[in-house]
GROMACS .gro file of C-alpha atoms in nm:
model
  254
    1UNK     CA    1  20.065  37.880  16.360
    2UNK     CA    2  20.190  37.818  16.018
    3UNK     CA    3  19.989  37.475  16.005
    4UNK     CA    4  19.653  37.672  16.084
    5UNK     CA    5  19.400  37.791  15.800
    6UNK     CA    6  19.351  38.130  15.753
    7UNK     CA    7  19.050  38.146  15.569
    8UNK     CA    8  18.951  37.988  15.922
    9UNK     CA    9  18.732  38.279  16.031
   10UNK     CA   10  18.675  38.120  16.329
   11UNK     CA   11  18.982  38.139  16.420
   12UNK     CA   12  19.153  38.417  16.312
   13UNK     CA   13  18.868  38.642  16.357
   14UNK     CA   14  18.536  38.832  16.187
   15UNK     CA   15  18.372  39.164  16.129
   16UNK     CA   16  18.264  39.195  16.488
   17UNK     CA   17  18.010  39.494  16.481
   18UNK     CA   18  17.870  39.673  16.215
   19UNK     CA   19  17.640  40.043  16.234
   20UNK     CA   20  17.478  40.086  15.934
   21UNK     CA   21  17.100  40.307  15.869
   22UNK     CA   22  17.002  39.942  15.647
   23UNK     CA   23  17.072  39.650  15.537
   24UNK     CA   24  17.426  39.482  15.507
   25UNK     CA   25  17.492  39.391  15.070
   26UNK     CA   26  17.810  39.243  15.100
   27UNK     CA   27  18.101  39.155  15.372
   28UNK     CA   28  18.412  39.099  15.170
   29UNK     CA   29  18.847  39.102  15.249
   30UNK     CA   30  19.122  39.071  15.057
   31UNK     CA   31  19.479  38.970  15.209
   32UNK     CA   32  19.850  39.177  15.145
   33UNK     CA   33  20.154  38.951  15.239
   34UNK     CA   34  20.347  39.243  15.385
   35UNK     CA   35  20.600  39.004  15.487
   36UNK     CA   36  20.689  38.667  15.359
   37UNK     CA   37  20.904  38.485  15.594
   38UNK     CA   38  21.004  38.113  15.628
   39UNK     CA   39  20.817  37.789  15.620
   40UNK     CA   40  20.469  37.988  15.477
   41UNK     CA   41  20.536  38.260  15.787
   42UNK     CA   42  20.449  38.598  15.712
   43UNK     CA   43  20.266  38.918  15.827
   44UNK     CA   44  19.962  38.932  15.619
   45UNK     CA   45  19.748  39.265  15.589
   46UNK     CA   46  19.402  39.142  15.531
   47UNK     CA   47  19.153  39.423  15.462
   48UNK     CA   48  18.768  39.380  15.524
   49UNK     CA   49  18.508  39.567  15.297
   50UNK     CA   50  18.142  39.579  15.446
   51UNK     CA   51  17.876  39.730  15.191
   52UNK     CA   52  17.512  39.839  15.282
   53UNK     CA   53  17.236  39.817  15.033
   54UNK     CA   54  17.299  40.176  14.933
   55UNK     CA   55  17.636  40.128  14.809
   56UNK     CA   56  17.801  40.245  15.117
   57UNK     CA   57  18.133  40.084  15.162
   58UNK     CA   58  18.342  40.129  15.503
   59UNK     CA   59  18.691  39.919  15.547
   60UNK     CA   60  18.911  39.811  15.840
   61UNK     CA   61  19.256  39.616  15.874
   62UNK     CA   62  19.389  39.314  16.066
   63UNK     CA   63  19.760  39.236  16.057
   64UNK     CA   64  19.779  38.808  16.073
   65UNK     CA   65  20.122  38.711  16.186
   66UNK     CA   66  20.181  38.327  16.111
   67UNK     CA   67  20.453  38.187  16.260
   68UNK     CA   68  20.671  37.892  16.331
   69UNK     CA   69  20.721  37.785  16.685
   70UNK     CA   70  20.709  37.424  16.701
   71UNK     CA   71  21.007  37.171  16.657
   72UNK     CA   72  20.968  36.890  16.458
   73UNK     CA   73  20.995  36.525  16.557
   74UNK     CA   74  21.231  36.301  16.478
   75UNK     CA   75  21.329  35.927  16.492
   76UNK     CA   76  21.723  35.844  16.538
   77UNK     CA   77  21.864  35.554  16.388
   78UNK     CA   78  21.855  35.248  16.693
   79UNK     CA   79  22.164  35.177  16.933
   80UNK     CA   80  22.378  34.975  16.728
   81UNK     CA   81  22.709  34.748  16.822
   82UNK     CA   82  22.992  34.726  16.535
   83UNK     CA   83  23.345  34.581  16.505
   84UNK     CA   84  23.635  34.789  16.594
   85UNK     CA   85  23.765  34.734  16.225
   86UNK     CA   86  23.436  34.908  16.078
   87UNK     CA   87  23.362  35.321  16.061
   88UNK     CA   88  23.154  35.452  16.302
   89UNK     CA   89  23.114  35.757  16.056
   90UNK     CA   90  22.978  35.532  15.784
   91UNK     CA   91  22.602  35.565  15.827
   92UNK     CA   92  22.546  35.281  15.597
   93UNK     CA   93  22.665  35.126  15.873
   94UNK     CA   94  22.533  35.255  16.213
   95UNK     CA   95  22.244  35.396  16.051
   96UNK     CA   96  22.195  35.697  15.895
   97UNK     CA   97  21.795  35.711  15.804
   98UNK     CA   98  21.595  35.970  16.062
   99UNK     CA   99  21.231  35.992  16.015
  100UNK     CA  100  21.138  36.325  16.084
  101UNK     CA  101  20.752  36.533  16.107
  102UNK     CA  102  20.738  36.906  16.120
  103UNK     CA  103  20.418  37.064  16.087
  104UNK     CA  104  20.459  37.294  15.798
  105UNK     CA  105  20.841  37.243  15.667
  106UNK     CA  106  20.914  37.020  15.371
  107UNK     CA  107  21.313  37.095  15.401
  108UNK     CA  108  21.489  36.975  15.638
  109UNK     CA  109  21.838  37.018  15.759
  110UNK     CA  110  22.014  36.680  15.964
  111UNK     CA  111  22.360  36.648  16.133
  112UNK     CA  112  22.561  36.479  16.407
  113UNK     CA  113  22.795  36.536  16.622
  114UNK     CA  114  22.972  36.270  16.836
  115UNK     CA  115  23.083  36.255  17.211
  116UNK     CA  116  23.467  36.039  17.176
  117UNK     CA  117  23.505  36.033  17.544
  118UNK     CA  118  23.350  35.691  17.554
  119UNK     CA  119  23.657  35.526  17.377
  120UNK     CA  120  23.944  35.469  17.655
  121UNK     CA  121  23.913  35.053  17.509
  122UNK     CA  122  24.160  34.874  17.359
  123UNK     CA  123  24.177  34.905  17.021
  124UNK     CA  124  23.947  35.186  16.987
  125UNK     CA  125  23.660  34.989  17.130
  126UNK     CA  126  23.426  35.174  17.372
  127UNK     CA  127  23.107  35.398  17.316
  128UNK     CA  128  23.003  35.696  17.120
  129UNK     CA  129  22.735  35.907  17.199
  130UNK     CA  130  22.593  36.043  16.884
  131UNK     CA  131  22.382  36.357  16.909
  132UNK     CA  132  22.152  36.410  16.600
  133UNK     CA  133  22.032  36.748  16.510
  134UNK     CA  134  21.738  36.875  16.290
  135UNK     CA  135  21.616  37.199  16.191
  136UNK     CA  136  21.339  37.285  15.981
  137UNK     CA  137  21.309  37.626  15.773
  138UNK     CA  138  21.197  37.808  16.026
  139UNK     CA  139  21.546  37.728  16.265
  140UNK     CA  140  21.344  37.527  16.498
  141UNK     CA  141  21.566  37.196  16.655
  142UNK     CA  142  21.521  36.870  16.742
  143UNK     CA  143  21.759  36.634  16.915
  144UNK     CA  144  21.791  36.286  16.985
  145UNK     CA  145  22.094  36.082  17.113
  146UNK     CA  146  22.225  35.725  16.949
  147UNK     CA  147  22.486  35.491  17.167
  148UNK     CA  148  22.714  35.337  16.921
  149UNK     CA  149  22.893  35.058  17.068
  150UNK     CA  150  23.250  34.970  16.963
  151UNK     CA  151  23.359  34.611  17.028
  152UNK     CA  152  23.694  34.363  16.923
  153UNK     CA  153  23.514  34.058  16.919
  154UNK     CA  154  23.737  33.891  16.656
  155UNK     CA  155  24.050  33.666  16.694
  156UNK     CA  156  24.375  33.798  16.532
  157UNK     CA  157  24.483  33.535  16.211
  158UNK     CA  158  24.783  33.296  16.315
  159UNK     CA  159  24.976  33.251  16.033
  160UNK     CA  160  25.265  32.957  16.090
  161UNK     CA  161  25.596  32.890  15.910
  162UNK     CA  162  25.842  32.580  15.945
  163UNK     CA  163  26.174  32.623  16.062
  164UNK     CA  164  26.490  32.489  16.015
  165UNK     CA  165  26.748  32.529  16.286
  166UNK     CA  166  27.089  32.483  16.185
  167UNK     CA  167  27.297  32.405  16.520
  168UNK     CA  168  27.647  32.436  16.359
  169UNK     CA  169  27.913  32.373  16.605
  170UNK     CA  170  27.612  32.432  16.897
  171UNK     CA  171  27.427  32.181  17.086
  172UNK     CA  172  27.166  32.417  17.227
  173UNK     CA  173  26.976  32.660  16.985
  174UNK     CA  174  26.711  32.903  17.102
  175UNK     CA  175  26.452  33.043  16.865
  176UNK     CA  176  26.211  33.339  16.924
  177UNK     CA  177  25.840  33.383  16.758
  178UNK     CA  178  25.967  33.586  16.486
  179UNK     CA  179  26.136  33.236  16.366
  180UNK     CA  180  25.815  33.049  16.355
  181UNK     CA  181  25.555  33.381  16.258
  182UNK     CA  182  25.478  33.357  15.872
  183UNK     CA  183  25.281  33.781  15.884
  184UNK     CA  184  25.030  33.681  16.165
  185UNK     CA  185  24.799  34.008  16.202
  186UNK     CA  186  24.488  34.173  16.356
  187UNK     CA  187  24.145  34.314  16.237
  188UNK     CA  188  24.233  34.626  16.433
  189UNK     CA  189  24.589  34.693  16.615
  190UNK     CA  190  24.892  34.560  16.734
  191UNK     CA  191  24.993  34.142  16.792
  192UNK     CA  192  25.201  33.975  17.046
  193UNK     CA  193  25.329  33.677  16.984
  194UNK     CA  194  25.470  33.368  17.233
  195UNK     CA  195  25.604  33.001  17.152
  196UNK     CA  196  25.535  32.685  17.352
  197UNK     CA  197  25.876  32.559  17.334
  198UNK     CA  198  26.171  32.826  17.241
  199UNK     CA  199  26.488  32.627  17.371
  200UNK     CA  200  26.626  32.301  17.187
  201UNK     CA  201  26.885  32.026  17.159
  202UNK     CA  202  27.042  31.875  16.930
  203UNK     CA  203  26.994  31.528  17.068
  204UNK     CA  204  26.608  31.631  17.080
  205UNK     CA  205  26.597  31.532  16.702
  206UNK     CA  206  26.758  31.138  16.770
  207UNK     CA  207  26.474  30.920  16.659
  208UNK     CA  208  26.224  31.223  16.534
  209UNK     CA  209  26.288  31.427  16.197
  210UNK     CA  210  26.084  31.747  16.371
  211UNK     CA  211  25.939  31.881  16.673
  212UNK     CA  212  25.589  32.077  16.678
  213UNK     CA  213  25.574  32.419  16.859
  214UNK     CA  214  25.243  32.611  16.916
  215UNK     CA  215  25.229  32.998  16.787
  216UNK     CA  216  24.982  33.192  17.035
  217UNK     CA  217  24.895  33.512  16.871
  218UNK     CA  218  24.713  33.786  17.140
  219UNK     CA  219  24.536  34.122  17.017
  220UNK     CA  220  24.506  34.419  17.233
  221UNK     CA  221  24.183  34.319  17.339
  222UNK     CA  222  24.292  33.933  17.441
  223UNK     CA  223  24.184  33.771  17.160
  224UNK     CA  224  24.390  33.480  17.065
  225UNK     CA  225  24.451  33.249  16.804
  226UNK     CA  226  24.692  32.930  16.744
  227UNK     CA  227  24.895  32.736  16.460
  228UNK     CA  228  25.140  32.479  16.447
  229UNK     CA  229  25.474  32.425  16.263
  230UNK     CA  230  25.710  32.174  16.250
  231UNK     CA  231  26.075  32.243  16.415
  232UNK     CA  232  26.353  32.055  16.239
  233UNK     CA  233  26.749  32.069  16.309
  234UNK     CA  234  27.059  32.055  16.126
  235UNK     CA  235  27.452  32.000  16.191
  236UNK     CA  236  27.563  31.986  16.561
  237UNK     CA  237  27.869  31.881  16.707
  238UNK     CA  238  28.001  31.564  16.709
  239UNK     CA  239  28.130  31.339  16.999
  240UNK     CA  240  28.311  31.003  16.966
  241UNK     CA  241  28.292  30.791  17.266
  242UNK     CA  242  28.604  30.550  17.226
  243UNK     CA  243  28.641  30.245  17.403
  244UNK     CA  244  28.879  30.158  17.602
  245UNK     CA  245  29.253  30.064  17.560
  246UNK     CA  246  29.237  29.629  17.569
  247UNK     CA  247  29.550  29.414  17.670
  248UNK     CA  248  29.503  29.111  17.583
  249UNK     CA  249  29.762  28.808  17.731
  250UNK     CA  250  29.811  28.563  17.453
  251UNK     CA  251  29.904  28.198  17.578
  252UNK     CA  252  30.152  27.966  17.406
  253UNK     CA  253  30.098  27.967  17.053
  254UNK     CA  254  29.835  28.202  17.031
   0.00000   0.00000   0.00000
């Protein structure tokens, strides 16, 4: 393997039997990189020379084929939760550091891919599987899987206005929550809005200068918020009660 020593005789193997008339001088190799491959891999040609004391010299090859088998290991960023109004491709965010080991690469190459079908929520909320993916030089893979959790955990903003109804020539107005919302909106989608009172009378405002109504604001996710304004009228028709007709019988002099 490409992690393994090569001037490791022990391992990658020695002269194993000599013939010689005398003595052994000198036991020597040299190595050829026939073929340099990635990650330190290669085919290496290593050539032994074995001399005898008479200057005799016989050689013999080995081909040494390092290679690159194993994956390295990696570390994904944890299981995180985040607000639907954040980016789950933001890895500032979820988390984008992955400790990795391989046993002979120094480059590295890291992606992700992510698995939407998690996110049927309201408001985009829901889960993503996130599959990370590294290679080293030599193509081998690694995988690991990170759950990132989508959540609306945060009340829409109420926003209130005052209103003025003008009753005219009416004694019964009705107003709708458009009268009364001032721009109320949401981290992440769409608002409805209800009143606690809609309907009103005229006479309603004898003794009072305004009436207070309750906005209810409601995300997607049922997340609600409140404000008050102040309802106040204007105009209305006017009734005379008249008494009635008097006769009055006058006496003598009167």
């Amino acid at each position: 393997d490409c992690d393994a020593d090569i001037d490791d005789l022990t391992l990658v193997g020695d002269v194993t039997e000599v013939m010689d008339c005398g003595g052994i001088a000198d036991t020597s190799y040299s190595d050829l990189v026939t073929v340099p491959l990635c990650d330190g891999t290669a085919v290496i040609q290593r050539t032994f020379v074995i001399t005898d004391v008479c200057g005799n010299s016989a050689s013999g090859t080995q081909n040494i084929t390092i290679q690159d088998t194993i994956s390295p290991m990696i570390a994904v960023p944890a299981d995180i939760t985040i607000e639907c109004d954040q980016d789950p491709k933001d890895t500032t965010i979820t988390g984008g550091m992955i400790v990795f080991f391989d046993n002979c690469s120094m480059e590295f190459m890291a992606s992700f891919t992510d698995d939407l079908s998690g996110l049927p929520g309201c408001n985009g909320t829901g889960t993503i599987i996130r599959l990370w993916l590294v290679d080293d030089e030599c193509d081998n893979s690694a995988t690991m899987t990170q759950v990132i959790t989508i959540e609306d955990s945060t009340p829409p903003n109420a926003v209130c206005q005052d209103f003025m109804i003008d009753f005219g020539d009416q004694t019964t107005v009705t107003i709708t929550p458009d009268d009364i919302d001032n721009g109320s909106t949401d981290n992440c989608g769409d608002v409805t809005l209800e009143l606690s009172q809609t309907e009103f009378d005229c006479d309603m405002f004898i003794g009072q200068a305004s009436i207070p109504v309750t906005l209810t604001v409601t995300d997607e996710c049922g997340n609600t918020s409140t404000c008050v304004a102040q309802v106040s009228g204007i105009g209305g028709a006017l009734e005379i009660n008249c008494p009635d007709d008097i006769t009055v019988t006058l006496g003598p002099g009167e």
